[in-house]
Short mmCIF file of C-alpha atoms in Angstrom, two decimals:
data_model
loop_
_atom_site.label_atom_id
_atom_site.label_comp_id
_atom_site.label_asym_id
_atom_site.label_seq_id
_atom_site.Cartn_x
_atom_site.Cartn_y
_atom_site.Cartn_z
CA MET A 1 -174.10 55.02 -0.27
CA GLY A 2 -173.64 55.77 3.38
CA VAL A 3 -173.05 59.23 4.75
CA GLU A 4 -169.89 59.86 6.77
CA PHE A 5 -170.44 61.94 9.92
CA TYR A 6 -167.43 64.03 10.97
CA LYS A 7 -167.21 65.68 14.36
CA PRO A 8 -164.03 67.77 14.41
CA GLN A 9 -162.93 69.21 17.75
CA LYS A 10 -160.99 72.28 16.57
CA LEU A 11 -161.29 74.89 13.84
CA GLU A 12 -158.19 73.62 12.06
CA ASP A 13 -159.65 70.11 12.08
CA VAL A 14 -162.82 71.45 10.43
CA LEU A 15 -160.74 73.07 7.71
CA ASP A 16 -158.79 69.86 7.29
CA VAL A 17 -161.97 67.81 6.88
CA LEU A 18 -163.39 70.35 4.40
CA ALA A 19 -160.16 70.30 2.39
CA THR A 20 -159.40 66.58 2.36
CA LYS A 21 -162.51 64.43 2.82
CA LYS A 22 -164.61 63.10 -0.01
CA GLY A 23 -167.42 65.48 -0.91
CA PRO A 24 -169.97 66.76 -1.36
CA LEU A 25 -169.71 67.82 2.28
CA LYS A 26 -172.28 69.77 4.22
CA ILE A 27 -171.55 71.75 7.38
CA LEU A 28 -173.94 70.95 10.23
CA ALA A 29 -174.62 73.85 12.61
CA GLY A 30 -178.14 73.52 14.07
CA GLY A 31 -179.37 71.27 11.29
CA THR A 32 -183.06 72.24 11.25
CA ASP A 33 -182.90 72.78 7.49
CA LEU A 34 -180.02 70.43 6.68
CA MET A 35 -181.84 67.39 8.10
CA LEU A 36 -184.91 68.01 5.92
CA ASP A 37 -182.87 68.88 2.83
CA ILE A 38 -180.95 65.62 3.12
CA ARG A 39 -184.08 63.56 3.76
CA ASN A 40 -185.88 65.24 0.87
CA LYS A 41 -182.83 64.55 -1.31
CA LYS A 42 -182.49 68.21 -2.18
CA TYR A 43 -178.80 67.56 -2.71
CA GLU A 44 -176.39 64.68 -2.60
CA VAL A 45 -174.23 64.44 0.50
CA ALA A 46 -171.19 62.23 1.09
CA GLY A 47 -170.29 63.71 4.45
CA ILE A 48 -171.77 65.81 7.25
CA VAL A 49 -169.36 68.03 9.16
CA ASP A 50 -170.81 68.68 12.61
CA ILE A 51 -169.11 71.82 14.00
CA ASN A 52 -170.93 71.85 17.34
CA LEU A 53 -167.84 71.02 19.39
CA LEU A 54 -166.35 74.42 18.49
CA SER A 55 -167.43 76.27 21.61
CA GLU A 56 -165.47 79.36 20.49
CA LEU A 57 -168.21 79.96 17.89
CA LYS A 58 -170.93 80.19 20.54
CA ASN A 59 -170.19 83.63 22.01
CA ILE A 60 -171.64 87.13 21.71
CA SER A 61 -169.12 89.88 22.51
CA VAL A 62 -168.26 93.54 22.03
CA GLU A 63 -164.89 94.32 20.50
CA GLY A 64 -164.11 97.98 19.92
CA GLU A 65 -167.05 99.42 18.04
CA PHE A 66 -168.32 96.03 16.85
CA ILE A 67 -170.76 93.49 18.24
CA LYS A 68 -169.49 90.06 17.27
CA ILE A 69 -171.76 87.02 17.17
CA GLY A 70 -170.29 83.55 16.73
CA SER A 71 -171.87 81.59 13.90
CA LEU A 72 -173.10 78.83 16.25
CA VAL A 73 -175.05 81.24 18.46
CA THR A 74 -178.64 79.96 18.55
CA PHE A 75 -181.80 82.04 18.22
CA THR A 76 -182.51 81.34 21.91
CA GLN A 77 -179.10 82.80 22.81
CA LEU A 78 -179.75 85.87 20.62
CA ALA A 79 -183.14 86.36 22.23
CA ASN A 80 -181.74 86.07 25.77
CA SER A 81 -178.73 88.35 25.29
CA THR A 82 -179.06 91.48 27.44
CA LEU A 83 -176.47 93.23 25.26
CA LEU A 84 -178.58 92.67 22.14
CA GLN A 85 -181.80 93.49 23.98
CA GLU A 86 -180.34 96.88 24.90
CA ARG A 87 -178.53 97.81 21.72
CA VAL A 88 -180.26 96.02 18.83
CA PRO A 89 -183.72 95.03 20.08
CA PHE A 90 -184.96 94.38 16.53
CA LEU A 91 -182.46 91.53 16.17
CA VAL A 92 -183.87 90.04 19.38
CA GLU A 93 -187.42 90.44 18.03
CA ALA A 94 -186.39 88.69 14.82
CA ALA A 95 -184.74 85.84 16.75
CA ASN A 96 -187.86 85.44 18.86
CA SER A 97 -190.02 85.24 15.76
CA VAL A 98 -188.13 82.22 14.41
CA GLY A 99 -190.08 78.96 14.45
CA ALA A 100 -190.88 77.64 17.90
CA PRO A 101 -188.85 77.23 21.13
CA GLN A 102 -187.47 73.89 19.87
CA ILE A 103 -186.33 75.46 16.59
CA ARG A 104 -184.86 78.49 18.38
CA ASN A 105 -182.85 76.14 20.62
CA GLN A 106 -181.39 74.39 17.61
CA GLY A 107 -181.15 76.90 14.78
CA THR A 108 -178.12 79.18 14.51
CA ILE A 109 -177.39 82.60 13.08
CA GLY A 110 -174.65 81.14 10.86
CA GLY A 111 -177.03 78.54 9.51
CA ASN A 112 -179.70 81.15 8.86
CA ILE A 113 -177.16 83.06 6.74
CA ALA A 114 -175.58 80.09 4.97
CA ASN A 115 -178.99 78.74 3.96
CA ALA A 116 -179.73 82.02 2.21
CA SER A 117 -183.49 81.74 2.47
CA PRO A 118 -185.32 84.84 1.17
CA ALA A 119 -187.39 84.64 4.36
CA ALA A 120 -184.55 84.17 6.89
CA ASP A 121 -185.75 86.13 9.92
CA SER A 122 -182.45 87.09 11.55
CA VAL A 123 -180.93 88.11 8.21
CA VAL A 124 -183.32 91.06 7.77
CA PRO A 125 -182.07 93.09 10.77
CA LEU A 126 -178.51 91.96 10.01
CA ILE A 127 -178.85 93.42 6.50
CA ALA A 128 -180.21 96.63 8.05
CA LEU A 129 -177.11 96.71 10.29
CA ASP A 130 -174.74 96.25 7.28
CA ALA A 131 -173.39 93.10 8.96
CA ILE A 132 -170.12 91.56 7.85
CA CYS A 133 -169.35 87.83 7.90
CA SER A 134 -165.94 86.52 8.91
CA VAL A 135 -165.20 83.47 6.86
CA LEU A 136 -162.40 80.98 7.39
CA SER A 137 -160.81 78.64 4.88
CA PRO A 138 -157.45 76.85 4.58
CA LEU A 139 -156.25 79.99 2.75
CA GLY A 140 -157.00 82.18 5.74
CA ASN A 141 -159.59 84.59 7.00
CA ARG A 142 -161.68 86.98 4.94
CA ASP A 143 -164.48 89.41 5.70
CA ILE A 144 -167.45 89.60 3.33
CA PRO A 145 -170.36 92.01 3.70
CA LEU A 146 -173.49 89.95 4.29
CA ASN A 147 -175.29 91.55 1.34
CA GLN A 148 -172.50 90.37 -0.97
CA LEU A 149 -172.24 86.92 0.57
CA LEU A 150 -175.90 86.26 -0.25
CA CYS A 151 -176.43 85.94 -4.01
CA GLY A 152 -179.84 84.45 -4.67
CA VAL A 153 -182.38 82.02 -3.24
CA GLY A 154 -180.37 79.42 -1.32
CA LYS A 155 -177.12 80.72 -2.82
CA THR A 156 -174.01 82.21 -1.23
CA ARG A 157 -170.55 83.16 -2.43
CA LEU A 158 -169.01 80.72 0.08
CA ALA A 159 -166.54 78.23 -1.39
CA SER A 160 -167.01 74.58 -0.43
CA ASP A 161 -164.06 74.71 1.97
CA GLU A 162 -165.18 77.92 3.67
CA LEU A 163 -166.89 78.28 7.03
CA ILE A 164 -168.69 81.30 8.48
CA VAL A 165 -167.15 81.79 11.93
CA GLU A 166 -168.64 85.10 12.97
CA VAL A 167 -171.10 87.85 12.09
CA LYS A 168 -170.27 91.37 13.16
CA PHE A 169 -171.77 94.82 12.88
CA LYS A 170 -171.06 98.30 14.20
CA LEU A 171 -172.66 98.97 17.53
CA PRO A 172 -175.47 101.45 16.86
CA ARG A 173 -175.27 104.61 18.90
CA LYS A 174 -177.13 104.44 22.17
CA ILE A 175 -180.01 106.60 21.08
CA THR A 176 -181.64 104.47 18.44
CA ARG A 177 -185.02 102.93 17.97
CA SER A 178 -185.51 99.70 16.11
CA ALA A 179 -188.27 97.24 15.36
CA PHE A 180 -188.91 94.06 13.40
CA VAL A 181 -192.26 92.82 12.19
CA LYS A 182 -193.13 89.75 10.23
CA PHE A 183 -196.19 88.56 8.46
CA GLY A 184 -196.70 84.79 8.57
CA ARG A 185 -199.58 82.38 8.23
CA ARG A 186 -199.81 82.01 12.01
CA ASN A 187 -197.88 83.19 15.06
CA ALA A 188 -195.75 80.18 15.93
CA LEU A 189 -193.66 78.28 13.42
CA ALA A 190 -194.62 80.35 10.42
CA ILE A 191 -192.12 81.04 7.70
CA ALA A 192 -192.13 84.75 6.99
CA ARG A 193 -194.24 85.68 3.99
CA MET A 194 -192.79 89.15 4.36
CA SER A 195 -190.84 91.05 7.02
CA VAL A 196 -189.53 94.53 7.76
CA ALA A 197 -186.67 95.65 9.98
CA ILE A 198 -186.15 99.32 10.76
CA LEU A 199 -183.53 101.18 12.78
CA LEU A 200 -183.47 104.94 13.35
CA GLY A 201 -180.62 106.84 14.98
CA LEU A 202 -181.76 109.96 16.80
CA ASP A 203 -180.07 113.23 17.63
CA GLY A 204 -182.57 114.76 19.99
CA ASN A 205 -185.74 114.45 17.98
CA LYS A 206 -184.00 114.40 14.62
CA VAL A 207 -183.35 111.23 12.64
CA ASN A 208 -179.66 111.18 11.72
CA ALA A 209 -179.41 107.55 10.65
CA ALA A 210 -182.02 105.33 9.03
CA ARG A 211 -182.00 101.73 7.94
CA VAL A 212 -184.92 99.91 6.42
CA ALA A 213 -184.59 96.28 5.30
CA LEU A 214 -187.22 94.07 3.71
CA GLY A 215 -187.40 90.27 3.84
CA ALA A 216 -189.12 87.80 1.51
CA VAL A 217 -189.78 90.26 -1.29
CA ALA A 218 -186.59 89.53 -3.26
CA PRO A 219 -184.21 86.53 -3.55
CA ASN A 220 -182.44 87.86 -0.44
CA PRO A 221 -183.33 90.51 2.15
CA PHE A 222 -182.19 93.99 1.08
CA ARG A 223 -181.94 97.60 2.29
CA SER A 224 -184.17 100.14 0.60
CA LEU A 225 -182.27 103.44 0.38
CA GLU A 226 -185.37 104.98 -1.14
CA LEU A 227 -187.35 104.31 2.03
CA GLU A 228 -184.44 105.24 4.30
CA ASN A 229 -184.25 108.68 2.65
CA MET A 230 -187.80 109.39 3.71
CA PHE A 231 -186.69 109.36 7.37
CA LEU A 232 -183.26 110.96 7.16
CA ASN A 233 -182.71 114.45 8.56
CA LYS A 234 -186.31 114.81 9.63
CA ALA A 235 -187.77 115.38 13.05
CA MET A 236 -189.84 112.41 14.18
CA GLU A 237 -193.10 114.32 13.81
CA GLU A 238 -192.16 115.52 10.30
CA ILE A 239 -192.05 112.01 8.91
CA ASP A 240 -194.84 111.60 6.39
CA VAL A 241 -196.29 108.26 7.41
CA ASP A 242 -198.75 107.99 4.52
CA GLU A 243 -196.00 108.75 2.04
CA VAL A 244 -193.68 106.11 3.59
CA ILE A 245 -196.45 103.53 3.43
CA ALA A 246 -197.34 104.38 -0.19
CA ARG A 247 -193.67 104.31 -1.20
CA SER A 248 -193.08 100.97 0.52
CA SER A 249 -195.81 99.47 -1.64
CA MET A 250 -194.01 100.76 -4.75
CA VAL A 251 -190.68 99.37 -3.53
CA VAL A 252 -192.26 95.94 -3.07
CA SER A 253 -193.91 96.10 -6.51
CA GLN A 254 -190.58 96.94 -8.12
CA ALA A 255 -188.75 94.17 -6.27
CA LEU A 256 -191.31 91.52 -7.18
CA GLY A 257 -191.96 92.60 -10.77
CA ASN A 258 -194.65 90.42 -12.29
CA ARG A 259 -194.40 87.59 -9.76
CA PRO A 260 -197.85 86.36 -8.72
CA SER A 261 -197.22 87.33 -5.08
CA ALA A 262 -196.68 90.99 -6.07
CA LYS A 263 -200.43 91.51 -6.17
CA TRP A 264 -201.00 90.80 -2.49
CA LYS A 265 -197.59 91.68 -1.12
CA ASN A 266 -197.71 95.27 -2.36
CA GLU A 267 -200.95 95.61 -0.40
CA ALA A 268 -199.82 93.64 2.67
CA ILE A 269 -196.64 95.71 3.02
CA LYS A 270 -198.80 98.71 3.86
CA GLY A 271 -200.14 97.04 6.99
CA LEU A 272 -196.72 95.69 7.89
CA MET A 273 -195.15 99.14 7.50
CA ARG A 274 -197.90 100.65 9.63
CA GLN A 275 -197.14 98.08 12.35
CA VAL A 276 -193.40 98.69 12.30
CA LEU A 277 -193.82 102.48 12.39
CA SER A 278 -196.17 102.21 15.32
CA LYS A 279 -193.71 99.94 17.10
CA ILE A 280 -190.92 102.53 16.91
CA GLY A 281 -193.32 105.24 18.04
CA ILE A 282 -193.81 107.22 14.82
CA MET A 283 -197.56 106.76 14.68
CA MET B 1 -170.55 46.92 10.65
CA ILE B 2 -169.27 49.12 7.84
CA GLY B 3 -170.67 52.64 7.83
CA THR B 4 -171.79 52.67 11.44
CA LYS B 5 -170.43 54.74 14.29
CA SER B 6 -170.53 54.41 18.02
CA PHE B 7 -173.23 56.51 19.69
CA GLU B 8 -172.97 57.21 23.40
CA ALA B 9 -175.32 59.26 25.52
CA ILE B 10 -177.17 59.26 28.79
CA VAL B 11 -180.81 58.43 28.07
CA ASN B 12 -183.23 58.73 30.97
CA GLY B 13 -180.35 58.50 33.41
CA GLU B 14 -178.77 55.43 31.86
CA GLN B 15 -175.58 55.32 29.85
CA VAL B 16 -176.22 53.84 26.41
CA LYS B 17 -173.71 52.75 23.81
CA LEU B 18 -174.79 51.62 20.36
CA ASN B 19 -173.48 51.23 16.85
CA ILE B 20 -175.73 53.17 14.51
CA PRO B 21 -175.86 54.29 10.87
CA GLN B 22 -174.24 57.68 10.72
CA ASN B 23 -177.16 59.66 9.32
CA LEU B 24 -179.74 58.23 11.75
CA ARG B 25 -182.07 60.66 13.47
CA LEU B 26 -182.30 60.81 17.24
CA ILE B 27 -185.99 59.81 17.10
CA ASP B 28 -185.08 56.62 15.20
CA VAL B 29 -182.47 55.67 17.80
CA LEU B 30 -184.94 56.26 20.62
CA ARG B 31 -187.83 54.35 19.05
CA ASN B 32 -186.15 51.64 17.00
CA TYR B 33 -182.95 50.92 18.89
CA LEU B 34 -183.94 51.66 22.48
CA GLY B 35 -187.64 50.78 22.25
CA LEU B 36 -188.65 54.14 23.71
CA THR B 37 -191.81 54.50 21.66
CA GLY B 38 -193.30 57.18 23.91
CA THR B 39 -191.58 59.70 21.64
CA LYS B 40 -194.00 60.17 18.73
CA GLU B 41 -193.31 61.16 15.17
CA GLY B 42 -195.91 63.57 13.87
CA CYS B 43 -194.86 65.65 10.89
CA GLY B 44 -191.20 64.66 10.76
CA GLU B 45 -190.38 68.26 9.77
CA GLY B 46 -190.06 70.13 13.05
CA GLU B 47 -193.51 71.67 12.78
CA CYS B 48 -195.57 69.75 15.34
CA GLY B 49 -193.37 69.08 18.38
CA ALA B 50 -194.75 65.56 18.99
CA CYS B 51 -191.19 64.17 18.95
CA THR B 52 -189.90 66.65 21.54
CA VAL B 53 -187.25 65.37 23.95
CA LEU B 54 -185.08 67.29 26.40
CA VAL B 55 -181.38 67.52 25.58
CA ASP B 56 -179.42 68.81 28.57
CA GLY B 57 -182.75 70.08 29.91
CA GLU B 58 -183.86 72.01 26.82
CA PRO B 59 -186.58 70.97 24.36
CA TYR B 60 -185.57 69.84 20.88
CA ASN B 61 -187.41 68.11 18.06
CA SER B 62 -185.81 64.67 17.91
CA CYS B 63 -186.83 64.35 14.23
CA LEU B 64 -184.51 67.23 13.32
CA LEU B 65 -181.43 66.02 15.21
CA PHE B 66 -178.90 63.56 13.93
CA ALA B 67 -178.23 61.16 16.79
CA LEU B 68 -174.49 61.74 16.47
CA GLN B 69 -175.16 65.46 16.94
CA VAL B 70 -176.14 64.82 20.57
CA GLN B 71 -173.25 62.45 21.28
CA ASN B 72 -172.50 62.34 25.04
CA LYS B 73 -175.47 64.56 25.92
CA ASN B 74 -178.09 63.96 28.56
CA ILE B 75 -181.41 63.02 26.94
CA LEU B 76 -184.77 62.80 28.67
CA THR B 77 -187.75 61.16 26.96
CA ILE B 78 -191.26 60.76 28.34
CA GLU B 79 -190.30 57.33 29.72
CA GLY B 80 -187.78 59.04 32.01
CA LEU B 81 -190.15 61.66 33.40
CA ALA B 82 -191.53 59.45 36.14
CA SER B 83 -191.97 55.80 37.02
CA TYR B 84 -194.93 53.56 36.14
CA ASN B 85 -196.13 53.60 39.74
CA ASN B 86 -195.59 57.25 40.53
CA LEU B 87 -196.70 59.74 37.93
CA HIS B 88 -195.02 63.11 37.62
CA PRO B 89 -197.11 66.01 39.07
CA LEU B 90 -197.53 67.31 35.51
CA GLN B 91 -198.91 63.95 34.40
CA GLU B 92 -201.33 63.90 37.36
CA SER B 93 -202.42 67.39 36.50
CA PHE B 94 -202.93 66.59 32.79
CA LEU B 95 -205.23 63.72 33.86
CA GLU B 96 -207.10 65.85 36.38
CA HIS B 97 -207.69 68.68 33.94
CA GLY B 98 -208.65 66.56 30.94
CA ALA B 99 -205.60 67.81 29.07
CA VAL B 100 -205.19 64.47 27.31
CA GLN B 101 -207.51 63.37 24.55
CA CYS B 102 -205.94 61.33 21.76
CA GLY B 103 -202.61 61.55 23.59
CA TYR B 104 -200.34 61.90 20.58
CA CYS B 105 -199.06 65.35 21.56
CA THR B 106 -198.94 64.56 25.28
CA PRO B 107 -195.34 63.33 25.65
CA GLY B 108 -194.04 66.43 23.91
CA MET B 109 -196.37 68.73 25.84
CA LEU B 110 -195.28 67.24 29.17
CA LEU B 111 -191.60 67.61 28.35
CA VAL B 112 -191.81 71.25 27.23
CA ALA B 113 -193.84 71.92 30.39
CA LYS B 114 -191.18 70.28 32.52
CA ALA B 115 -188.42 72.29 30.83
CA LEU B 116 -190.40 75.48 31.45
CA LEU B 117 -191.12 74.80 35.14
CA ASP B 118 -187.53 73.73 35.82
CA LYS B 119 -186.37 77.16 34.68
CA ASN B 120 -189.37 79.25 35.67
CA PRO B 121 -191.40 77.71 38.53
CA ASN B 122 -194.06 80.44 38.37
CA PRO B 123 -194.81 81.15 34.73
CA THR B 124 -197.67 83.36 33.61
CA ARG B 125 -200.30 81.87 31.26
CA GLU B 126 -198.64 83.83 28.47
CA GLU B 127 -195.26 82.27 29.25
CA ILE B 128 -196.87 78.82 29.27
CA LYS B 129 -198.41 79.53 25.86
CA VAL B 130 -195.02 80.55 24.45
CA ALA B 131 -193.42 77.42 25.92
CA ILE B 132 -195.95 75.12 24.23
CA SER B 133 -196.10 77.15 20.99
CA GLY B 134 -193.99 74.57 19.17
CA ASN B 135 -196.36 71.72 20.05
CA LEU B 136 -199.53 71.15 18.08
CA CYS B 137 -202.64 69.63 19.67
CA ARG B 138 -205.66 69.02 17.46
CA CYS B 139 -207.98 67.80 20.25
CA THR B 140 -207.96 69.88 23.39
CA GLY B 141 -207.97 73.43 22.09
CA TYR B 142 -204.96 74.01 24.37
CA SER B 143 -206.87 75.65 27.25
CA LYS B 144 -206.90 72.50 29.36
CA ILE B 145 -203.21 71.97 28.75
CA VAL B 146 -202.42 75.50 29.88
CA ASP B 147 -204.70 74.97 32.91
CA ALA B 148 -202.93 71.73 33.79
CA ILE B 149 -199.45 73.29 33.62
CA SER B 150 -200.61 76.38 35.45
CA ALA B 151 -202.07 74.29 38.29
CA VAL B 152 -198.76 72.51 38.88
CA ALA B 153 -196.95 75.84 38.94
CA GLU B 154 -199.41 77.20 41.50
CA LYS B 155 -199.03 74.19 43.78
CA GLY B 156 -195.28 74.68 43.68
CA VAL B 157 -194.84 70.92 43.68
CA LYS B 158 -191.24 69.88 43.89
CA ARG B 159 -190.27 68.38 40.59
#
């Protein structure tokens, strides 16, 4: 029958709705995916819980050594944040690569996570940053590492009465380089067929921290320690670019197994890796 | 009526108040309840931008918004851009430059252009291309649209 639309004004009201109203309930952040899922009858919905009145979830801040991003922060906000532009430019690049201006105005970082798409653009740099999600439920607050929260295509470990309120990650040291590249069918509006996020911490010319995350090659974006090790403790000019590119193709092959897309993705990753390395100034 | 909720917003400068089904999209309220059929539905999936409207000055796809999501917001559709007797400078420029062919993308194109120029009165061609990147046009090849927007920016017409 009809769908009930809830518009709670405070966090505790959201929790109350989630705990007491007739389900299945869906939380509405931006709604770019939710609208289509409901219309395509991907799942049954008895109620929509619109959390957009919670302005406390719309901030980006620094607290101690963490950058904290409210779950309702839109891709436009991420892209325009001078803090993020300075400290984690690859997250800004990923936000800018999402959909089109209209989608970036509407879509949120919390929604991108909760939807658990293998191709979620902002999730790839967040995985590289070892981001942690703060989740609220009537039982209280808990922190879950993003890589544990995601558990398959479209699947999370969130309970039905839980809400992502914030994503946080340790502020990278000032001297880092990062880049995000994505391969889609066209520039605007394309869903990523594959993406790479890379972040290198530098001590002088030496790489003392390395993060490499891949998107759309597994059920969820993941870090490849194997690739990261090829950068660690090396001077920038010592990094064997050809070896990194060859290895990235193997990593993709392993992740995809005998899926049909393995055949082209393990080739395409080479070009993507070349692009990302050139962006951070290695080649 | 059972199952409906009150929807209030400012649409093209006028306060509206309606009872609507709770899962109704903004585009359906605009077209079917308010008769504002200038907002077009293209793909219905947020891919084409034909249904673009401005919500508090920013472009959104009205096919992806629940109407109740924009409760109490300020909504501008193509009907509110100018009056029937006095076209908006962007509309004049679209006509002058041949930036309108079939016209289906035009309302959305004009509104993203307005949102851009309101924030950035002197955009580069590249910035114009980014601003219209969420709007598909299958007729013009885009160049004339970029020319039309660019010409208004150069004139510095007060909008």
